[in-house]
CSV table of C-alpha atoms and ligand atoms in Angstrom, one decimal:
chain,number,residue,atom,x,y,z
A,1,MET,CA,0.0,-0.1,0.0
A,2,SER,CA,1.6,3.3,-0.9
A,3,LYS,CA,1.8,6.4,1.3
A,4,THR,CA,0.1,9.2,1.6
A,5,SER,CA,1.6,12.8,0.5
A,6,ILE,CA,-0.6,15.3,1.8
A,7,ARG,CA,-0.3,17.2,4.9
A,8,TYR,CA,-2.5,19.5,7.1
A,9,GLU,CA,-0.9,22.4,8.7
A,10,TYR,CA,-3.5,23.4,11.5
A,11,ARG,CA,-1.3,25.7,13.8
A,12,GLY,CA,-2.7,28.9,12.4
A,13,ALA,CA,-6.0,27.9,14.1
A,14,LEU,CA,-4.8,27.5,17.5
A,15,ALA,CA,-5.2,29.8,20.3
A,16,ALA,CA,-1.1,30.4,20.3
A,17,ALA,CA,-1.4,31.9,16.9
A,18,VAL,CA,-4.6,33.8,16.8
A,19,GLY,CA,-5.5,34.4,20.5
A,20,ASN,CA,-8.1,32.9,22.8
A,21,ALA,CA,-11.0,34.4,21.3
A,22,ASP,CA,-10.4,33.4,17.7
A,23,GLY,CA,-8.3,30.2,18.0
A,24,LEU,CA,-8.6,26.8,19.8
A,25,THR,CA,-7.2,26.8,23.4
A,26,PRO,CA,-5.1,23.7,24.4
A,27,GLY,CA,-8.0,22.8,26.7
A,28,GLU,CA,-10.7,23.2,23.6
A,29,TRP,CA,-8.2,21.2,21.2
A,30,GLN,CA,-7.8,18.1,23.9
A,31,ASN,CA,-11.5,18.0,24.1
A,32,LEU,CA,-11.8,18.1,20.2
A,33,GLN,CA,-9.4,15.1,20.0
A,34,LYS,CA,-11.3,12.9,22.5
A,35,GLU,CA,-14.4,14.0,20.5
A,36,THR,CA,-13.1,13.2,17.2
A,37,ALA,CA,-11.6,10.1,18.4
A,38,ALA,CA,-15.1,8.9,19.3
A,39,CYS,CA,-16.6,10.1,15.9
A,40,VAL,CA,-13.9,8.2,13.9
A,41,GLN,CA,-14.9,5.1,16.0
A,42,LYS,CA,-18.3,5.6,15.2
A,43,ILE,CA,-18.0,6.0,11.6
A,44,ASN,CA,-15.8,3.2,11.2
A,45,ALA,CA,-18.4,1.0,12.8
A,46,ASP,CA,-20.9,2.4,10.6
A,47,ARG,CA,-18.9,1.4,7.8
A,48,PRO,CA,-21.3,-1.5,6.3
A,49,LYS,CA,-24.0,1.6,6.2
A,50,THR,CA,-21.4,3.7,4.2
A,51,PRO,CA,-20.4,2.0,1.3
A,52,TRP,CA,-18.8,4.9,-0.2
A,53,ARG,CA,-15.9,4.2,2.3
A,54,ASP,CA,-15.0,1.0,0.3
A,55,LEU,CA,-15.1,2.6,-3.3
A,56,PRO,CA,-11.2,2.7,-3.2
A,57,THR,CA,-10.6,-0.8,-2.2
A,58,ASN,CA,-13.6,-2.7,-3.3
A,59,ARG,CA,-13.2,-3.3,-7.1
A,60,LYS,CA,-16.8,-4.8,-7.4
A,61,LEU,CA,-18.3,-1.8,-5.9
A,62,SER,CA,-16.3,0.8,-8.0
A,63,GLN,CA,-16.7,-1.2,-11.0
A,64,ILE,CA,-13.2,-0.4,-12.1
A,65,ALA,CA,-12.6,-3.2,-14.5
A,66,ALA,CA,-16.1,-2.6,-16.5
A,67,VAL,CA,-15.1,1.0,-16.6
A,68,LEU,CA,-11.6,0.4,-18.0
A,69,LYS,CA,-12.8,-2.2,-20.5
A,70,SER,CA,-15.6,0.0,-21.6
A,71,VAL,CA,-13.0,2.9,-22.2
A,72,LYS,CA,-10.7,0.6,-24.1
A,73,ALA,CA,-13.4,-0.5,-26.3
A,74,LYS,CA,-14.4,3.2,-27.1
A,75,ALA,CA,-10.5,4.5,-27.8
A,76,GLY,CA,-10.6,6.4,-31.1
A,77,LYS,CA,-14.4,6.5,-31.6
A,78,PHE,CA,-15.3,9.7,-30.0
A,79,ASP,CA,-14.3,13.3,-30.4
A,80,ASP,CA,-16.5,14.4,-27.4
A,81,VAL,CA,-18.0,13.2,-24.2
A,82,VAL,CA,-20.8,15.1,-22.8
A,83,VAL,CA,-21.9,14.3,-19.3
A,84,MET,CA,-25.4,15.3,-18.3
A,85,GLY,CA,-25.7,15.4,-14.5
A,86,ILE,CA,-26.0,17.7,-11.6
A,87,GLY,CA,-24.9,18.1,-8.0
A,88,GLY,CA,-23.1,15.2,-6.9
A,89,SER,CA,-23.3,13.6,-10.2
A,90,ALA,CA,-21.2,16.4,-12.1
A,91,LEU,CA,-19.1,18.4,-9.2
A,92,GLY,CA,-16.7,15.5,-8.8
A,93,LEU,CA,-16.0,14.9,-12.3
A,94,THR,CA,-15.3,18.6,-12.9
A,95,ALA,CA,-12.9,18.6,-10.2
A,96,LEU,CA,-11.2,15.6,-11.8
A,97,LYS,CA,-10.9,17.2,-14.9
A,98,THR,CA,-9.7,20.8,-14.0
A,99,ALA,CA,-7.1,19.0,-11.7
A,100,LEU,CA,-5.7,16.0,-13.7
A,101,ARG,CA,-5.9,17.4,-17.4
A,102,PRO,CA,-4.0,20.1,-18.6
A,103,PRO,CA,-5.5,23.5,-18.4
A,104,PHE,CA,-7.8,24.5,-21.2
A,105,TRP,CA,-8.3,20.8,-22.4
A,106,ASN,CA,-11.2,21.2,-24.6
A,107,LEU,CA,-9.3,24.0,-26.5
A,108,LEU,CA,-6.2,21.9,-27.2
A,109,SER,CA,-5.7,20.2,-30.6
A,110,PRO,CA,-6.7,16.4,-30.9
A,111,ARG,CA,-2.8,15.8,-31.1
A,112,ALA,CA,-2.1,17.5,-27.9
A,113,ARG,CA,-5.0,15.7,-26.3
A,114,ARG,CA,-3.4,12.2,-27.5
A,115,LYS,CA,-6.8,11.9,-29.5
A,116,GLN,CA,-8.7,11.9,-26.1
A,117,PRO,CA,-12.1,13.4,-26.2
A,118,ARG,CA,-13.0,16.7,-25.1
A,119,LEU,CA,-15.5,16.7,-22.0
A,120,TRP,CA,-18.5,18.9,-21.5
A,121,VAL,CA,-20.0,18.5,-18.1
A,122,MET,CA,-23.6,19.8,-18.3
A,123,ASP,CA,-24.9,20.6,-14.9
A,124,ASN,CA,-27.7,23.2,-15.9
A,125,VAL,CA,-30.5,23.8,-17.8
A,126,ASP,CA,-29.7,27.3,-19.2
A,127,PRO,CA,-31.1,26.8,-22.9
A,128,GLU,CA,-28.7,28.9,-24.5
A,129,GLU,CA,-25.6,27.0,-22.7
A,130,PHE,CA,-27.0,23.5,-23.9
A,131,ALA,CA,-27.7,24.7,-27.2
A,132,ALA,CA,-24.2,26.3,-27.7
A,133,MET,CA,-22.7,23.0,-26.4
A,134,LEU,CA,-24.8,21.1,-29.0
A,135,GLU,CA,-23.5,23.5,-31.8
A,136,LEU,CA,-20.1,22.5,-31.0
A,137,VAL,CA,-20.2,18.8,-30.9
A,138,ASP,CA,-21.0,16.4,-33.7
A,139,PRO,CA,-23.4,13.6,-32.7
A,140,ARG,CA,-21.9,11.0,-35.0
A,141,ARG,CA,-18.5,11.4,-32.9
A,142,THR,CA,-20.2,12.2,-29.3
A,143,LEU,CA,-20.7,9.9,-26.4
A,144,PHE,CA,-23.4,11.1,-24.1
A,145,ASN,CA,-23.2,9.8,-20.4
A,146,VAL,CA,-26.3,10.6,-18.4
A,147,ILE,CA,-25.9,10.2,-14.9
A,148,SER,CA,-28.4,10.2,-12.0
A,149,LYS,CA,-28.5,8.2,-9.0
A,150,SER,CA,-32.1,8.7,-8.7
A,151,GLY,CA,-32.8,8.4,-12.2
A,152,GLU,CA,-35.7,11.0,-12.1
A,153,THR,CA,-33.7,14.5,-11.6
A,154,ALA,CA,-35.8,16.7,-13.8
A,155,GLU,CA,-32.9,18.7,-15.1
A,156,THR,CA,-30.9,15.7,-15.9
A,157,MET,CA,-33.9,13.9,-17.6
A,158,SER,CA,-34.6,16.9,-19.9
A,159,GLN,CA,-30.9,16.9,-20.9
A,160,PHE,CA,-31.5,13.1,-21.7
A,161,LEU,CA,-34.4,13.5,-23.7
A,162,VAL,CA,-32.6,16.1,-25.9
A,163,ALA,CA,-29.6,13.8,-26.2
A,164,LEU,CA,-31.7,10.6,-27.0
A,165,ASP,CA,-33.8,12.4,-29.6
A,166,LEU,CA,-30.4,13.8,-31.2
A,167,VAL,CA,-28.8,10.5,-31.4
A,168,GLN,CA,-31.9,8.7,-32.8
A,169,LYS,CA,-32.3,11.3,-35.6
A,170,CYS,CA,-28.5,11.7,-36.4
A,171,ILE,CA,-27.3,8.1,-36.2
A,172,GLY,CA,-29.8,5.8,-37.2
A,173,LYS,CA,-29.6,2.3,-36.1
A,174,GLN,CA,-26.2,2.6,-34.2
A,175,TRP,CA,-27.6,5.3,-31.9
A,176,ARG,CA,-27.3,3.0,-28.9
A,177,ARG,CA,-23.4,3.1,-29.1
A,178,HIS,CA,-23.7,6.9,-28.4
A,179,LEU,CA,-25.3,6.6,-24.8
A,180,VAL,CA,-24.2,5.4,-21.5
A,181,ILE,CA,-26.4,5.5,-18.5
A,182,THR,CA,-25.0,5.8,-15.0
A,183,THR,CA,-27.7,5.3,-12.2
A,184,ASP,CA,-29.0,3.2,-9.5
A,185,ALA,CA,-29.4,-0.6,-9.9
A,186,ALA,CA,-33.1,-0.7,-9.5
A,187,LYS,CA,-34.8,2.4,-8.7
A,188,GLY,CA,-35.7,5.6,-11.1
A,189,ILE,CA,-36.7,5.9,-14.8
A,190,LEU,CA,-33.5,5.5,-16.2
A,191,ARG,CA,-32.7,1.8,-15.3
A,192,PRO,CA,-35.7,0.4,-17.0
A,193,VAL,CA,-34.8,2.6,-20.3
A,194,ALA,CA,-31.3,1.3,-20.0
A,195,GLU,CA,-32.5,-2.4,-19.8
A,196,ALA,CA,-35.4,-2.4,-22.5
A,197,GLU,CA,-33.0,-0.6,-25.0
A,198,ALA,CA,-29.9,-2.7,-24.0
A,199,LEU,CA,-28.0,0.4,-23.4
A,200,GLU,CA,-24.4,0.1,-21.7
A,201,SER,CA,-24.8,1.3,-18.0
A,202,PHE,CA,-23.0,1.3,-14.8
A,203,VAL,CA,-24.3,1.3,-11.2
A,204,VAL,CA,-24.4,3.8,-8.8
A,205,PRO,CA,-24.0,1.3,-5.7
A,206,ASN,CA,-26.6,1.2,-3.2
A,207,GLY,CA,-25.9,3.5,-0.3
A,208,VAL,CA,-23.5,5.8,-2.3
A,209,GLY,CA,-25.1,9.3,-2.4
A,210,GLY,CA,-24.4,11.8,-5.2
A,211,ARG,CA,-21.9,13.9,-3.5
A,212,PHE,CA,-20.0,10.7,-2.3
A,213,SER,CA,-19.9,9.2,-5.3
A,214,VAL,CA,-16.9,10.7,-7.3
A,215,LEU,CA,-15.0,7.4,-7.0
A,216,SER,CA,-17.7,5.2,-8.2
A,217,PRO,CA,-18.6,5.0,-12.1
A,218,VAL,CA,-20.1,8.5,-11.6
A,219,GLY,CA,-16.7,10.2,-11.7
A,220,LEU,CA,-14.3,7.1,-12.9
A,221,PHE,CA,-16.1,6.6,-16.1
A,222,PRO,CA,-16.2,10.0,-17.8
A,223,ALA,CA,-12.8,10.7,-16.3
A,224,ALA,CA,-11.0,7.6,-17.7
A,225,MET,CA,-12.6,8.4,-21.0
A,226,ILE,CA,-10.5,11.6,-21.1
A,227,GLY,CA,-7.4,9.5,-20.1
A,228,ILE,CA,-7.1,10.3,-16.4
A,229,ASP,CA,-5.4,7.7,-14.4
A,230,VAL,CA,-8.4,6.5,-12.4
A,231,LYS,CA,-6.4,3.6,-10.9
A,232,GLY,CA,-3.9,6.2,-9.4
A,233,LEU,CA,-6.8,8.1,-8.2
A,234,LEU,CA,-8.2,5.0,-6.2
A,235,ALA,CA,-4.9,4.1,-4.9
A,236,GLY,CA,-4.4,7.5,-3.3
A,237,ALA,CA,-7.9,7.2,-1.8
A,238,ALA,CA,-7.1,3.9,-0.6
A,239,ALA,CA,-3.9,5.0,1.2
A,240,MET,CA,-5.7,7.7,2.7
A,241,ASP,CA,-8.3,5.5,3.9
A,242,LYS,CA,-5.5,3.9,6.1
A,243,VAL,CA,-4.9,7.2,7.7
A,244,VAL,CA,-8.3,8.3,8.3
A,245,THR,CA,-9.7,5.2,9.7
A,246,SER,CA,-7.0,5.5,12.8
A,247,THR,CA,-8.0,7.0,16.1
A,248,ASP,CA,-4.9,8.3,16.5
A,249,PHE,CA,-5.4,12.2,16.2
A,250,ALA,CA,-1.9,12.9,15.6
A,251,THR,CA,-2.0,11.0,12.2
A,252,ASN,CA,-5.8,11.4,11.1
A,253,LEU,CA,-5.9,14.4,9.1
A,254,ALA,CA,-9.6,14.2,8.6
A,255,ALA,CA,-10.1,13.9,12.4
A,256,GLN,CA,-7.7,17.3,12.6
A,257,GLY,CA,-9.6,19.0,9.8
A,258,ALA,CA,-13.1,18.2,11.4
A,259,ALA,CA,-11.9,19.4,14.9
A,260,VAL,CA,-10.5,22.6,13.5
A,261,GLN,CA,-13.9,23.4,11.4
A,262,ILE,CA,-16.4,22.3,13.8
A,263,GLY,CA,-14.3,23.6,16.8
A,264,LEU,CA,-14.3,27.2,15.3
A,265,TYR,CA,-17.6,26.7,14.3
A,266,ARG,CA,-18.7,26.6,17.9
A,267,LYS,CA,-16.6,29.6,18.7
A,268,ASP,CA,-18.8,32.0,16.3
A,269,LYS,CA,-16.8,31.1,13.0
A,270,PRO,CA,-19.8,29.9,10.9
A,271,LEU,CA,-18.1,30.3,7.5
A,272,SER,CA,-15.6,28.2,6.1
A,273,VAL,CA,-13.4,29.4,3.3
A,274,MET,CA,-11.3,26.9,1.0
A,275,MET,CA,-9.0,28.8,-1.0
A,276,PRO,CA,-6.7,26.8,-3.4
A,277,TYR,CA,-3.4,28.5,-4.6
A,278,SER,CA,-3.6,26.4,-7.7
A,279,ALA,CA,-5.9,26.6,-10.7
A,280,ALA,CA,-5.8,22.9,-11.0
A,281,LEU,CA,-7.4,22.6,-7.5
A,282,LYS,CA,-10.0,25.2,-7.7
A,283,ASP,CA,-13.0,22.9,-8.6
A,284,VAL,CA,-12.0,20.8,-5.6
A,285,ALA,CA,-13.1,23.7,-3.8
A,286,ASP,CA,-16.3,23.7,-5.7
A,287,TRP,CA,-16.8,20.1,-5.1
A,288,TYR,CA,-16.0,20.5,-1.5
A,289,ARG,CA,-18.8,23.3,-1.2
A,290,GLN,CA,-21.5,21.1,-2.1
A,291,LEU,CA,-20.1,18.2,0.1
A,292,TRP,CA,-20.1,20.3,3.0
A,293,ALA,CA,-23.0,22.2,2.4
A,294,GLU,CA,-25.5,19.4,1.4
A,295,SER,CA,-24.0,17.2,4.0
A,296,LEU,CA,-24.0,19.5,7.2
A,297,GLY,CA,-26.7,22.0,6.6
A,298,LYS,CA,-29.5,20.7,8.4
A,299,THR,CA,-32.2,20.5,11.1
A,300,ARG,CA,-31.0,18.5,13.9
A,301,PRO,CA,-33.6,16.1,15.3
A,302,ASP,CA,-33.9,18.2,18.4
A,303,GLY,CA,-35.0,21.2,16.0
A,304,ALA,CA,-31.4,23.2,16.2
A,305,LEU,CA,-30.8,24.7,12.7
A,306,VAL,CA,-26.8,23.9,12.2
A,307,GLY,CA,-24.1,24.0,9.3
A,308,PRO,CA,-21.0,25.8,8.4
A,309,THR,CA,-21.4,27.8,5.2
A,310,PRO,CA,-18.4,27.0,2.8
A,311,ILE,CA,-17.2,29.6,0.6
A,312,LYS,CA,-14.9,28.8,-2.5
A,313,ALA,CA,-12.1,31.4,-3.1
A,314,LEU,CA,-9.1,31.3,-5.4
A,315,GLY,CA,-5.7,32.4,-4.7
A,316,VAL,CA,-4.3,35.0,-6.0
A,317,THR,CA,-7.4,35.9,-8.1
A,318,ASP,CA,-9.6,36.6,-4.8
A,319,GLN,CA,-6.6,38.4,-2.9
A,320,HIS,CA,-8.0,41.1,-5.3
A,321,SER,CA,-11.5,40.5,-4.7
A,322,GLN,CA,-12.5,38.9,-1.1
A,323,VAL,CA,-9.2,39.4,1.1
A,324,GLN,CA,-10.1,43.0,2.1
A,325,LEU,CA,-13.3,41.4,3.8
A,326,TYR,CA,-11.4,38.3,4.8
A,327,ARG,CA,-8.8,40.5,7.1
A,328,GLU,CA,-10.8,43.6,8.1
A,329,GLY,CA,-14.5,42.5,7.9
A,330,PRO,CA,-16.1,40.2,10.5
A,331,ASN,CA,-14.2,37.8,12.1
A,332,ASN,CA,-16.4,34.8,11.6
A,333,LYS,CA,-14.3,32.6,9.1
A,334,VAL,CA,-12.1,29.7,9.4
A,335,PHE,CA,-9.6,29.4,6.3
A,336,THR,CA,-8.3,26.6,4.3
A,337,LEU,CA,-5.7,27.1,1.9
A,338,LEU,CA,-4.9,24.4,-0.5
A,339,ALA,CA,-1.0,24.8,-1.2
A,340,VAL,CA,0.8,23.1,-4.0
A,341,GLU,CA,4.6,22.6,-3.4
A,342,LYS,CA,5.7,21.5,-7.0
A,343,PHE,CA,4.1,22.6,-10.5
A,344,ALA,CA,4.6,20.6,-13.5
A,345,CYS,CA,6.3,23.9,-15.0
A,346,ASP,CA,7.4,27.4,-14.4
A,347,VAL,CA,7.4,30.8,-16.2
A,348,PRO,CA,10.5,32.7,-15.6
A,349,LEU,CA,10.1,36.4,-15.5
A,350,PRO,CA,12.5,38.2,-18.0
A,351,ASP,CA,14.5,41.4,-17.1
A,352,ALA,CA,12.2,44.5,-17.5
A,353,PRO,CA,13.3,46.8,-20.2
A,354,GLU,CA,15.6,49.9,-19.4
A,355,SER,CA,12.2,52.2,-19.8
A,356,LEU,CA,10.4,50.1,-17.3
A,357,LYS,CA,11.5,51.3,-14.0
A,358,GLY,CA,10.4,50.0,-10.6
A,359,LEU,CA,9.8,46.3,-11.6
A,360,GLU,CA,13.5,45.4,-10.8
A,361,TYR,CA,12.4,43.4,-7.7
A,362,LEU,CA,10.9,40.8,-9.8
A,363,GLU,CA,14.0,40.1,-12.4
A,364,GLY,CA,15.5,36.9,-12.0
A,365,HIS,CA,12.5,35.1,-10.5
A,366,SER,CA,9.5,33.4,-11.9
A,367,MET,CA,5.9,33.0,-11.5
A,368,LYS,CA,6.0,30.1,-9.2
A,369,LYS,CA,8.2,32.1,-6.9
A,370,LEU,CA,5.4,35.0,-7.0
A,371,PHE,CA,2.6,32.5,-6.7
A,372,LYS,CA,4.0,30.9,-3.4
A,373,ALA,CA,5.2,34.6,-2.0
A,374,GLU,CA,1.5,35.7,-2.5
A,375,GLU,CA,0.3,32.4,-0.7
A,376,LYS,CA,2.7,32.8,2.2
A,377,ALA,CA,2.0,36.5,2.5
A,378,THR,CA,-1.8,36.1,2.7
A,379,ALA,CA,-1.7,33.3,5.2
A,380,TRP,CA,0.7,35.5,7.3
A,381,ALA,CA,-1.5,38.5,6.9
A,382,LEU,CA,-4.6,36.6,7.8
A,383,VAL,CA,-3.2,35.2,11.1
A,384,LEU,CA,-1.7,38.8,11.8
A,385,SER,CA,-5.4,39.9,11.8
A,386,LYS,CA,-6.3,36.8,14.0
A,387,ARG,CA,-8.0,35.0,11.3
A,388,PRO,CA,-8.0,31.1,12.0
A,389,THR,CA,-5.9,29.9,9.0
A,390,THR,CA,-4.9,26.4,8.0
A,391,SER,CA,-3.1,25.0,5.0
A,392,LEU,CA,-3.6,21.5,3.2
A,393,VAL,CA,-0.5,20.8,1.5
A,394,VAL,CA,-0.1,18.8,-1.8
A,395,PRO,CA,3.5,18.3,-3.0
A,396,ARG,CA,2.1,17.7,-6.6
A,397,VAL,CA,-1.1,17.5,-8.1
A,398,THR,CA,-1.3,13.8,-9.4
A,399,PRO,CA,-4.1,11.5,-9.5
A,400,HIS,CA,-2.8,9.8,-6.3
A,401,SER,CA,-2.7,13.0,-4.5
A,402,VAL,CA,-6.3,14.1,-6.0
A,403,GLY,CA,-7.6,10.6,-4.5
A,404,GLU,CA,-6.0,11.6,-1.3
A,405,ILE,CA,-7.6,14.9,-1.0
A,406,LEU,CA,-11.0,13.8,-2.0
A,407,TYR,CA,-11.1,10.8,0.3
A,408,MET,CA,-9.6,12.8,3.2
A,409,LEU,CA,-12.3,15.6,2.8
A,410,GLU,CA,-15.3,13.0,2.5
A,411,VAL,CA,-14.0,11.5,5.9
A,412,GLN,CA,-13.9,14.9,7.4
A,413,THR,CA,-17.2,15.8,6.3
A,414,SER,CA,-18.6,12.6,7.9
A,415,ILE,CA,-16.7,13.1,11.0
A,416,ALA,CA,-18.0,16.7,11.2
A,417,GLY,CA,-21.8,15.3,10.8
A,418,GLU,CA,-21.3,13.2,13.8
A,419,MET,CA,-19.8,16.2,15.7
A,420,LEU,CA,-23.1,18.2,14.7
A,421,GLY,CA,-25.4,15.5,15.2
A,422,ILE,CA,-27.2,15.5,12.1
A,423,ASN,CA,-27.7,12.9,9.2
A,424,THR,CA,-24.8,13.5,6.7
A,425,TYR,CA,-26.0,11.4,3.9
A,426,ASN,CA,-29.9,13.0,3.3
A,427,GLN,CA,-30.7,16.1,1.6
A,428,PRO,CA,-34.4,16.7,2.4
A,429,GLY,CA,-34.1,20.4,1.3
A,430,VAL,CA,-33.0,19.7,-2.0
A,431,GLU,CA,-35.4,16.6,-2.5
A,432,ALA,CA,-38.4,19.1,-1.5
A,433,GLY,CA,-37.2,21.4,-4.5
A,434,LYS,CA,-36.9,18.8,-6.9
A,435,GLN,CA,-40.5,17.2,-6.4
A,436,ALA,CA,-41.9,20.9,-6.4
A,437,THR,CA,-40.2,21.2,-9.8
A,438,MET,CA,-41.6,18.2,-11.3
A,439,ALA,CA,-45.3,19.4,-10.3
A,440,LEU,CA,-44.9,22.7,-11.9
A,441,MET,CA,-43.8,21.0,-15.0
A,442,GLY,CA,-46.8,18.8,-15.1
A,443,LYS,CA,-46.2,15.7,-13.1
A,444,THR,CA,-49.4,14.1,-12.0
A,445,GLY,CA,-50.3,11.2,-9.6
A,446,PRO,CA,-49.4,10.3,-6.1
A,447,ILE,CA,-46.2,11.3,-4.4
A,448,PRO,CA,-44.6,8.2,-2.9
A,449,ASP,CA,-43.3,8.7,0.6
A,450,PRO,CA,-43.6,12.6,0.6
A,451,SER,CA,-41.8,12.9,4.1
A,452,SER,CA,-38.7,11.0,2.6
A,453,LYS,CA,-38.6,13.6,0.0
A,454,GLY,CA,-38.7,16.5,2.6
A,455,LEU,CA,-42.3,17.4,2.1
A,456,PRO,CA,-45.0,17.7,4.7
A,457,SER,CA,-47.1,14.6,4.8
A,458,GLU,CA,-50.3,16.1,3.7
A,459,PHE,CA,-48.9,16.6,0.1
A,460,LYS,CA,-50.2,13.7,-1.3
A,461,THR,CA,-50.5,14.3,-5.0
A,462,TYR,CA,-48.3,16.4,-7.6
A,463,GLU,CA,-51.6,17.9,-8.6
A,464,GLN,CA,-52.3,19.2,-4.9
A,465,LEU,CA,-48.7,20.2,-4.4
A,466,ARG,CA,-48.7,22.4,-7.6
A,467,ASP,CA,-51.9,24.1,-6.8
A,468,THR,CA,-50.3,24.9,-3.5
A,469,ILE,CA,-47.2,26.5,-5.1
A,470,GLU,CA,-49.1,28.4,-7.7
A,471,LYS,CA,-51.7,29.8,-4.8
A,472,SER,CA,-48.6,30.8,-2.6
A,473,GLY,CA,-47.6,33.7,-4.8
A,474,ALA,CA,-44.0,32.4,-4.8
B,501,PA5,O1,-25.3,14.9,-3.7
B,501,PA5,C1,-26.5,14.6,-3.9
B,501,PA5,O2,-27.1,13.6,-3.5
B,501,PA5,C2,-27.2,15.6,-4.8
B,501,PA5,O3,-26.4,16.7,-5.1
B,501,PA5,C3,-27.6,14.9,-6.1
B,501,PA5,O4,-26.3,14.3,-6.7
B,501,PA5,C4,-28.4,15.7,-7.4
B,501,PA5,O5,-29.4,16.2,-6.7
B,501,PA5,C5,-28.4,15.0,-8.3
B,501,PA5,O6,-29.3,13.9,-8.1
B,501,PA5,P1,-29.2,12.5,-8.9
B,501,PA5,O7,-27.9,12.2,-9.2
B,501,PA5,O8,-30.4,11.6,-8.4
B,501,PA5,O9,-30.0,13.2,-10.3
C-alpha cells in the first residue's frame, strides 16, 4: 500500500497563533481530540452502512474493471464526451478534469490531447448554454453519458430527452452506441430504459449518495474516457483510507480537519473558506462546497438549525476581491488554503526593459516564486489579523494526491456530521425542491412517501403540490 503525501498544517487555527477568542485553546483542542476519536470510531463501526468508504478498495463496488474495459473499447471512436448530471453527479468529475488534465483541455488540438475526447459537463438547463454545446459537438462522434443516482432528476432527464432524440435522429440504427447510463441498480426511470433498450450502463452502488460518488463510475468512467489515471486516483484514496480510519489524532488528517472546522464553528466562525493556490485545484473547492453544504446544513432532531457555510475562493485571484473582507470584515471565518509545492512547469520572469522602472524586484524570479510568495503573504496576513488559517499541503497534483484529498475531505465531512449530531447523508432540503419542480412541470399522480422527499405528509399528489405552490404567490 502506497503512503499518503498530503499534509495538514493547522497551527494557524490554534489560540497560540490567533489568540484565545479566535483560535482553539489547548483545553478545547484536547477535548476536540477526544470527541473526534469517538466520532472516528462511530463512523468506522457504521462502515457497512456507508459503502462509499469502500469504493477505493472494493473493485466490485467501484466497477473499475468494467470502466476500463468500456473505455478501451471506445478508444478513437469519440471526439467529445458529454456528461449530463447535476450536483453530486457532476461536481466531482469537474474537479477531476480541472485537476488532472492540462488547463484549457477542450481547446487543445486532438494531437495535444493524444486523441482523447473533449469533455463537457452539463450541470445546468440554461437553454443558451446547452444549445451552444450542441452546436460544438458532432453527434456522430459524441458519447453522451447521463448520470443520475435517482434516475429522475428533472434537469438531467430533460437533457437526456434532448440527447436521446438527437442520437436517434442523427445516427440511425447505431444510436445506442452513443449513450451510456449511470444510475441506481433498480430505482428510477433510467434503469428500465437502459434495460429495455440494452444500453450500456453502470451502477451507482446502493448507499452511495451523489456527493460521495466521485470514486464510483459517476466520476471514474468519464474521467477515464479523457485519459485520467483512475487507478492512481483510487490508489491515493485507498492510501488515505488507512490514515483516516485511525483513531490516532496525531496522524488522522480528517479528524484534525473536522476538529478545526467544527471547533471553530462553535466559536462563532460559521463561515468556512477554502482557497486553493492552484488553478488545478480550484474545482476541488467547488466540489467540497457542495459536499460540506449539502451534508452538514441540516435541522437536527432536537430542532436546532446547524451547518457551517462553505465559501470557495481562489488564490491569488481573490486576494484582489475577497481578502479585504477576510482580513478586516467580521472575524467569523475559518480558512483552509490548498497549497501545492511543485508545479509541472514554471514561467521565468524576464528582465524589465530599461524604460520600465520599478520592476527590478521581479527580475530573476518566476511566476511560481510569485505565486508561493503571495500564498505565504496571505496566510501570514490572515493570522496577523487573528483569522484562524490552516493549509492542506499537496506536494504535487497527481491522480494519487487528488485521490487522497477527495477521500480525506469526504471522511472529514462524515466526522463533522457526527460532531454536529445530524444525518450527513440525506438532503431533504434539496428533495422538496426537486418534487416541486416536477409538479410545476406537469407531473401528476401520487407522491410516493412525501416525508422522505422533504415534503410535509399532507402533500399526497403532484396536482395538490402544484396547486399549493401556484396559490402561494412564490
Ligand atoms: O449529492 C446529492 O445527493 C445531490 O447533489 C445529487 O447528486 C443531485 O441532486 C443529483 O441527483 P441525481 O444524481 O439523483 O440526479
